[in-house]
XYZ file of C-alpha atoms in Angstrom:
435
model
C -16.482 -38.307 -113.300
C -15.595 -38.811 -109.624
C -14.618 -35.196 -108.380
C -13.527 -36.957 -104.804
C -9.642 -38.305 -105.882
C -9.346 -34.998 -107.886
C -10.498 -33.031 -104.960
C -8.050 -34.677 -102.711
C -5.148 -34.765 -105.240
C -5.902 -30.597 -105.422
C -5.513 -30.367 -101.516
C -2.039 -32.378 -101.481
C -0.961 -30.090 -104.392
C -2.022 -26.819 -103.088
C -2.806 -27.471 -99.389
C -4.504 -25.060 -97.286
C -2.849 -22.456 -95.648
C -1.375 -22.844 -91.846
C -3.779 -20.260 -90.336
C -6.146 -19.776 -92.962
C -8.585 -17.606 -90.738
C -5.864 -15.183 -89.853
C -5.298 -12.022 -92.481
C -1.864 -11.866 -94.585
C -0.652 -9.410 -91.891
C -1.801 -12.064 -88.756
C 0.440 -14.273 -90.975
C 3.288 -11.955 -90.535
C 2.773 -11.705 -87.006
C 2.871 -15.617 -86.505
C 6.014 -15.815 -88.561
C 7.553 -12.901 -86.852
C 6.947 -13.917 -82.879
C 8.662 -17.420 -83.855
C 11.399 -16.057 -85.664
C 12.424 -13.519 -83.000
C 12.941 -16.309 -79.925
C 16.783 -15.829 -79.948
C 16.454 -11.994 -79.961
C 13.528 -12.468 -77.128
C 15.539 -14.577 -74.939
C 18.865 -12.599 -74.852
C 17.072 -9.612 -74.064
C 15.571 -11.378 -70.932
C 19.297 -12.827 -69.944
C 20.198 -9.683 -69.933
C 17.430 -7.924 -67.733
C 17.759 -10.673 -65.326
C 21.118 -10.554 -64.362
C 20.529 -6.895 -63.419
C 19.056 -6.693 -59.840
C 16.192 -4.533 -59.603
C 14.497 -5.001 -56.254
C 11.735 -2.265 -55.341
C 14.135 -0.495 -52.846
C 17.091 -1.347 -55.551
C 16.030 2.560 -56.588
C 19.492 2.159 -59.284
C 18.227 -1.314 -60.236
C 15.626 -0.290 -61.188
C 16.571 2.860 -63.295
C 19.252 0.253 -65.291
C 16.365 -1.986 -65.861
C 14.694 1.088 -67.568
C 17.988 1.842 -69.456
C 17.884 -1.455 -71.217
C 14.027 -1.171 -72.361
C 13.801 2.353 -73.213
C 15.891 2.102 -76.389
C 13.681 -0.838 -77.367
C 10.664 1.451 -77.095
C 11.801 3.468 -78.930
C 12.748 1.929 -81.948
C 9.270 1.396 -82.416
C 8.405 4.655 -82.875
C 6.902 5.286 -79.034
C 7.853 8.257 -77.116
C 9.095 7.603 -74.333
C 9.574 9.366 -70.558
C 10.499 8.647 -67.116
C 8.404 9.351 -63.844
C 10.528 9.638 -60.800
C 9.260 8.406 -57.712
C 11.201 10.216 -55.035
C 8.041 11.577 -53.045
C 7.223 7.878 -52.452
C 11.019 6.644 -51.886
C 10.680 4.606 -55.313
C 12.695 4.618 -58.583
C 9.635 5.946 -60.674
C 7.557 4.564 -63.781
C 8.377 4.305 -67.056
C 5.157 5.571 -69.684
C 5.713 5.206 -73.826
C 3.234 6.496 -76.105
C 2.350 5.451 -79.433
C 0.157 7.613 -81.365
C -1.780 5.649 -84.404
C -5.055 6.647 -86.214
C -7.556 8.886 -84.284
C -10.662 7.267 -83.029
C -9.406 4.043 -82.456
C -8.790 1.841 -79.560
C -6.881 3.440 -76.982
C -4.826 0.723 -75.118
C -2.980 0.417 -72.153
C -0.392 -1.871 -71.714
C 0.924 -2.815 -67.963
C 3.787 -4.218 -66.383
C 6.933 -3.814 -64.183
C 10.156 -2.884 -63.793
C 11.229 -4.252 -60.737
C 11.215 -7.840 -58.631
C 10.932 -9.052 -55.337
C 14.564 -9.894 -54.914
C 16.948 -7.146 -53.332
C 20.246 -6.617 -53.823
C 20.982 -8.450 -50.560
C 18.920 -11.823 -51.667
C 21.523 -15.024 -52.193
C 19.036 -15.379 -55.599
C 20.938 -13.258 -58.235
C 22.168 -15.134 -61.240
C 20.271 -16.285 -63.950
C 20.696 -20.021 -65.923
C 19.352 -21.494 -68.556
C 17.677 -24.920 -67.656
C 16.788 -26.754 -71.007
C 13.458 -24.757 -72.301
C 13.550 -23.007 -68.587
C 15.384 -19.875 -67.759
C 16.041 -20.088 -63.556
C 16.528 -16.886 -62.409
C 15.370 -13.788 -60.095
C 12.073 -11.967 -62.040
C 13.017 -14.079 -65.134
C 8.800 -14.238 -65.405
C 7.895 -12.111 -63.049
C 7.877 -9.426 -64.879
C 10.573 -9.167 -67.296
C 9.548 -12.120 -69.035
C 6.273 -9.774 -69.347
C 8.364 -6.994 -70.820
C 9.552 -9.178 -73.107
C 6.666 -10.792 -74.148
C 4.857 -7.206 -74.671
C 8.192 -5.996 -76.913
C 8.327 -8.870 -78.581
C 4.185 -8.552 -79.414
C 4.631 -4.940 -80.146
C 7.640 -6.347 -82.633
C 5.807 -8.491 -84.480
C 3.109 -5.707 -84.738
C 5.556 -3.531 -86.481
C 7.107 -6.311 -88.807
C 3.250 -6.655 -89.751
C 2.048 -2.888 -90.514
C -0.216 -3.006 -87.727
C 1.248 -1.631 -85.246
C 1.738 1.709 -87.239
C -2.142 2.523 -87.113
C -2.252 1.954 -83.207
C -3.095 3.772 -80.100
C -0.728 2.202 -77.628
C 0.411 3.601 -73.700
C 2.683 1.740 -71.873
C 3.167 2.348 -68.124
C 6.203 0.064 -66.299
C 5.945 0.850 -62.963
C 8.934 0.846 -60.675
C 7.663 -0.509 -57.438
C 4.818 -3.145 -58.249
C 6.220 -5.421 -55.789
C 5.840 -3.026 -53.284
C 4.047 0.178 -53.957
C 5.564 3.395 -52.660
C 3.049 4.809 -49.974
C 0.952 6.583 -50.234
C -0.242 5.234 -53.540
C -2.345 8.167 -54.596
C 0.914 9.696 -55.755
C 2.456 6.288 -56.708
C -0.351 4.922 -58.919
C -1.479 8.457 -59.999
C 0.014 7.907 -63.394
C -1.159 4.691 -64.278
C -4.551 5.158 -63.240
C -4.892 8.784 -64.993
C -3.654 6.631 -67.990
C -6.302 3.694 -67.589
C -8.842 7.274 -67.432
C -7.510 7.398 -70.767
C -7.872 4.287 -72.654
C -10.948 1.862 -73.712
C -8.715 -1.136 -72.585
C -6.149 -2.321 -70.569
C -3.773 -5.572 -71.301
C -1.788 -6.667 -68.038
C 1.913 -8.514 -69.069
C 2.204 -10.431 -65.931
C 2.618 -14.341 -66.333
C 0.443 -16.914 -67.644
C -1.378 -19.540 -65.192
C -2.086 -22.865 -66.382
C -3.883 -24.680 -64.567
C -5.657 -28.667 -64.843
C -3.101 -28.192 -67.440
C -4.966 -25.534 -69.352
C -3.997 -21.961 -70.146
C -6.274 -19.499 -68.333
C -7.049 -16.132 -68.846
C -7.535 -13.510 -66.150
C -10.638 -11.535 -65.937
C -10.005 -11.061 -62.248
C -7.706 -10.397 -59.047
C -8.383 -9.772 -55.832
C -7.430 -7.267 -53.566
C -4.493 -6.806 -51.325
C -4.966 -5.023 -48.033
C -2.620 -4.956 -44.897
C -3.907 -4.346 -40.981
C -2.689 -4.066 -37.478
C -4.179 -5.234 -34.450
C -3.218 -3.539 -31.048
C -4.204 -5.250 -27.870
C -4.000 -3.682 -24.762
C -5.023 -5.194 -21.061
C -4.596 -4.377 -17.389
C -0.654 -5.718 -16.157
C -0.341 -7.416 -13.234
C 0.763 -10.235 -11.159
C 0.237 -13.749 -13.445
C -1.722 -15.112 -9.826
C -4.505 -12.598 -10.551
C -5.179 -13.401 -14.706
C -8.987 -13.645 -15.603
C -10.576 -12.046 -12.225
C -12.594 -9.158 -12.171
C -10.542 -6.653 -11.418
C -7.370 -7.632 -13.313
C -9.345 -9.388 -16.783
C -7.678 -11.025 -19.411
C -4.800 -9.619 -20.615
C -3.512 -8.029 -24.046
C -2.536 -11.788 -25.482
C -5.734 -13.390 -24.743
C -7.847 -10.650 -26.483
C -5.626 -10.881 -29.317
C -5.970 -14.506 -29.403
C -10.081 -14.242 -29.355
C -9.885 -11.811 -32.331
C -7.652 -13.946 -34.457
C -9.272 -16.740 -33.788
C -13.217 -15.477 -34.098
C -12.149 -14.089 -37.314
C -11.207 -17.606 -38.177
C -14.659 -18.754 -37.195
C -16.991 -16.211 -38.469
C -15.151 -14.405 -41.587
C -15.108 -17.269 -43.922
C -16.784 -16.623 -47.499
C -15.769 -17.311 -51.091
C -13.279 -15.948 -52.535
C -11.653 -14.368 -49.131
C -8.769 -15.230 -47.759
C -7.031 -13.355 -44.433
C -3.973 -14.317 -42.706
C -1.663 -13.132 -39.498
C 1.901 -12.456 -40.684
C 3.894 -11.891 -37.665
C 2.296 -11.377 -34.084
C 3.775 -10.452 -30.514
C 3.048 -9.674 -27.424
C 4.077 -9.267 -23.465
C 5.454 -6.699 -20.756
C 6.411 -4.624 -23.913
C 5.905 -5.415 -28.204
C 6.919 -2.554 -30.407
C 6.176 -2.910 -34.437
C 9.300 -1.564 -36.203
C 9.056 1.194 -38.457
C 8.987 -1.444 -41.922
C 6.458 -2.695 -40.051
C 8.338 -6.594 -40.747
C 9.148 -6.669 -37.269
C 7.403 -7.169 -33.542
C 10.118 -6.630 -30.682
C 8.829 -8.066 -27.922
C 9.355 -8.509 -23.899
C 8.154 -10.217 -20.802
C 8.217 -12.583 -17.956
C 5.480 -15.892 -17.657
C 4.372 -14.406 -14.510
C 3.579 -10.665 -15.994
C 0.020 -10.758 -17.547
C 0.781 -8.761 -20.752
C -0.592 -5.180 -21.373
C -0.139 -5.527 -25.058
C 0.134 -7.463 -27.711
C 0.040 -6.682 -31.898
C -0.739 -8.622 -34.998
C -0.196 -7.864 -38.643
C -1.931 -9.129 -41.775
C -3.718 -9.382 -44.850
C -6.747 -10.040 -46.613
C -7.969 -10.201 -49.969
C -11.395 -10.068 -51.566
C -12.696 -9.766 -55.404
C -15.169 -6.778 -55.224
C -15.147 -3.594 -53.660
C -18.730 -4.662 -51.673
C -16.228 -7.367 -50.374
C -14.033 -5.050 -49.239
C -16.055 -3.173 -47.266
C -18.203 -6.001 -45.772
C -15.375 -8.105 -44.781
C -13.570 -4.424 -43.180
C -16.603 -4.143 -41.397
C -17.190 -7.565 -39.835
C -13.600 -7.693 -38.902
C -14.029 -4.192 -37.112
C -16.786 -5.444 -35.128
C -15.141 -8.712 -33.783
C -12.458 -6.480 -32.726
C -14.455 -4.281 -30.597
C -16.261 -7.140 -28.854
C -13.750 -6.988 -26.102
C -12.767 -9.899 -23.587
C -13.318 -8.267 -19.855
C -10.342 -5.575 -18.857
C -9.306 -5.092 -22.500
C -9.471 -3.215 -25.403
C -8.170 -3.746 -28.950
C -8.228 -1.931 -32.399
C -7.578 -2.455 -35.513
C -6.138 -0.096 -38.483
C -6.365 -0.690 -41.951
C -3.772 0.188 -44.568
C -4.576 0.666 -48.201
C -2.778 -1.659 -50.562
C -4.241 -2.944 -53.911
C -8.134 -2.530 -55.262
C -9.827 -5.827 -56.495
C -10.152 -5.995 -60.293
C -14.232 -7.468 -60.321
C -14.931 -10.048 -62.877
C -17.040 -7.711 -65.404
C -18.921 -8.520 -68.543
C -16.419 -6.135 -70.173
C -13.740 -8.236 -69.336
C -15.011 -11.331 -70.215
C -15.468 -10.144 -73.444
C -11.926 -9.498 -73.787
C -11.330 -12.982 -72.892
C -13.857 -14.219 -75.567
C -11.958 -12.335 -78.028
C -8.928 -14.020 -76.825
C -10.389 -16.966 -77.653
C -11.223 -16.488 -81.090
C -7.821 -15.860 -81.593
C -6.870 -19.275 -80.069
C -9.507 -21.019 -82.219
C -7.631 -18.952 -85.261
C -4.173 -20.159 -84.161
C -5.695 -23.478 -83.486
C -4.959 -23.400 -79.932
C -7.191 -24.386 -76.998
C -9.688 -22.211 -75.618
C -8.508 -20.684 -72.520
C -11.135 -20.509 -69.508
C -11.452 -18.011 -66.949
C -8.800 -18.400 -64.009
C -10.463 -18.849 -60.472
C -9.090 -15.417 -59.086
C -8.366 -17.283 -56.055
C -4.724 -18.583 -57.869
C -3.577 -15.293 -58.364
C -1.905 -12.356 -56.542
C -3.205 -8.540 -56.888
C -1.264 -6.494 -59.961
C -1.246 -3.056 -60.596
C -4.060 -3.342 -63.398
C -6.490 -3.191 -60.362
C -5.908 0.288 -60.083
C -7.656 1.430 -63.591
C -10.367 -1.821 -63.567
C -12.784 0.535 -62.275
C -12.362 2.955 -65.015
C -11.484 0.594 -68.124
C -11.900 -3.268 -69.062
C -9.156 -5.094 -68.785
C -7.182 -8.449 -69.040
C -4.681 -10.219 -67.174
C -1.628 -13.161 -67.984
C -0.531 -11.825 -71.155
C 2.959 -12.920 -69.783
C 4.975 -15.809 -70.601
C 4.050 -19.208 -68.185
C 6.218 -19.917 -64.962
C 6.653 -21.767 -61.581
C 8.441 -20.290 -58.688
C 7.154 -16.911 -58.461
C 8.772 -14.739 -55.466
C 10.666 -17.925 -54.413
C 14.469 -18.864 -55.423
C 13.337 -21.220 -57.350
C 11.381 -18.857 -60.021
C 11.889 -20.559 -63.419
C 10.383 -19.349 -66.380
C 8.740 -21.911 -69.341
C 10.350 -20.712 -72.237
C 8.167 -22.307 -74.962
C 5.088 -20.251 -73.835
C 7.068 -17.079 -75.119
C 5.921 -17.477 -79.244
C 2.476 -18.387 -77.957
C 1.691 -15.921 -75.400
C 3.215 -12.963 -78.405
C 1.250 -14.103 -80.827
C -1.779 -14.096 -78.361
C -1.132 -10.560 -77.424
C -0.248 -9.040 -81.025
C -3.215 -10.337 -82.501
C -5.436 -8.991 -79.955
C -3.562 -5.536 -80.059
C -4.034 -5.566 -83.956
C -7.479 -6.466 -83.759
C -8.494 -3.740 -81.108
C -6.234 -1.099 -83.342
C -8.591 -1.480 -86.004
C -11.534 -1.133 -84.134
C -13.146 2.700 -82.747
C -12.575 3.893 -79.734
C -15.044 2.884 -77.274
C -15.125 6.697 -75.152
């Protein structure tokens, strides 16, 4: 008897299951993430169209109003960190307790958005499978991505066994200073956990999905020059030197010349210089004075650099604090550094959380995501626990626009990106806890 037309008359009649690697609950969760889409998206309408700019302190608080209720109903504990010693709204931390012993997981994101209350950008609008508005991806398209995961979690059972803390900091687009006291939270909770999920947005890139196993650092400096004044006639001679703009000028540009290395990058922000140049006290500001025929007796430059590893860090600090005290003749110069964001390192920890990610997208018959070059990303808050826990980053929905007017977020990543991060959260639940 020929078993092959029986075997292919079986298959029509009882074909195999959609997802046949996945577990009856992982089935639940895929169902679940694509039937909640309408909830999903009205909760992110609604969280747009409420301002919350870092210094919006209210904003920000409302923002927390609408997603503390949500918490809730799934069974986390929830509590509210003011932020008044740093002139920020505060974070919001929810704890699940599941089964002792297991994973202990940290989930990251953020309350607020780069737009203030005074920014033209306010209004949301729905743009076919694109919602055009201020922080509609950036991050409460991550909050709503991590609800909706945690969501599908519950309507699957496995979310009741799991160790879950989730911090929502109030200020990630501009941490309050100094940011021992405004991070202290979040990183005593990455002290805490065995690994730490970050809910800001998707890249895709070569049109690929990526994961992030990395981000670089964010660090902010000033540079003061300061020369002998005098008559313009007697610029450059002995006596009289160079003046504060010229030495200001051969720093920026020898750090153009000799700082180059991969994965750096260092810009000037906002320079001036002349009879008088005063940084205001935001620092977003040089007031500045003087006449063509003054040479100038100072002159100041602001800006940033960012590097993957701590070694980077420090090396690139140091070269940049030696071309600063090189010195053209009658001048001086220094340079002050201001602590912003640590680098998350690529580690082998991490990029086994990305290869678990990927056996998920083999399981859901999606493409396998590579690692994103860390060079097409900003710094995030999960840099402040990746020296104490691994972690992953993009576990928010895909956009374009980011900190611009024109930030629109891609709607159809939403079911993808939820069932992404509910698997994974399901899958560490089960496991022990690494510490």
């Amino acid at each position: 008897m020929n078993r092959a037309p029986l075997a292919a008359l079986t298959l029509l009649l009882f074909p195999v299951p959609a997802f046949a690697a996945l577990s009856a609950p992982e089935q639940t969760i895929v169902t679940a993430s694509d039937e909640g889409q309408a909830r999903d998206l009205a909760l992110l309408e609604k969280l747009v169209a409420q301002n919350s700019g870092t210094r919006n302190v209210e904003g920000v608080r409302k923002v927390r109003d609408m997603v503390a209720p949500a918490f809730e109903s799934l069974g986390f504990t929830v509590k509210w960190v003011p932020m008044d010693a740093v002139n920020r709204a505060g974070h919001l931390i929810a704890m699940h307790k599941g089964k002792p012993g297991t994973t202990r997981m940290l989930l990251i994101g953020h309350l607020d958005t780069v737009f203030e209350p005074g920014s033209p950008f306010q209004t949301a609008k729905r743009e076919g499978d694109k919602l055009h508005g201020p922080g509609a991806a950036d991050d409460k398209g991550g909050i709503v991505v991590m609800l909706a995961a945690l969501r599908a979690m519950q309507a699957a059972g496995t979310l009741r066994g799991a160790n879950i803390e989730v911090v929502l900091t109030g200020d990630e687009e501009a941490a309050g200073e100094p940011t021992a006291i405004a991070r202290a939270d979040l990183i005593a909770a990455g002290k805490r956990a065995d690994v730490a999920l970050d809910f800001e947005g998707l890249v895709i890139a070569d049109g690929l999905d990526n994961g992030s196993v990395a981000r670089r650092s964010a660090g902010d400096y000033t540079i003061t020059a300061s020369g002998r004044t005098a008559h313009s006639s007697g610029i450059f001679s002995a006596d009289t030197g160079y003046g504060a703009i010229y030495e200001l000028a051969r720093i920026i540009n020898s750090f153009r010349e000799e700082l180059p290395e991969p994965n750096l990058t260092f810009n000037i922000g906002i320079i001036g210089g002349g009879a008088t140049a005063a940084l205001s006290p935001d620092e977003a500001e040089i007031k500045a004075s003087g006449k063509t025929n003054i040479i100038p007796p100072i002159a100041i430059a602001k800006g940033d650099f960012r590097a993957l590893t701590p070694e980077q860090v420090d090396r690139v600090r140091a070269k940049m604090t030696a071309i600063v005290a090189r010195h053209l003749p009658q001048t001086d110069a220094r340079i002050v550094f201001k602590d912003g964001y640590p680098p998350m390192a690529p580690t082998p920890g991490n990029e086994a959380l990305l290869d678990r990610l990927n056996k998920i997208n083999a399981d859901l018959g999606l493409v396998k995501m590579p690692a994103l070059d860390p060079l097409k990303r900003g710094a995030g808050d999960i840099s402040f626990v990746a020296q104490y826990v691994d972690g992953l980053a993009g576990l928010g929905p895909a956009s374009s626009g980011d900190h611009t007017p024109e930030e629109r977020v891609d709607l159809s990543s939403f079911p993808r990106q939820t069932k992404r991060a509910a698997l994974l959260m399901s899958r560490l639940a089960g496991e022990k806890a690494k510490r």
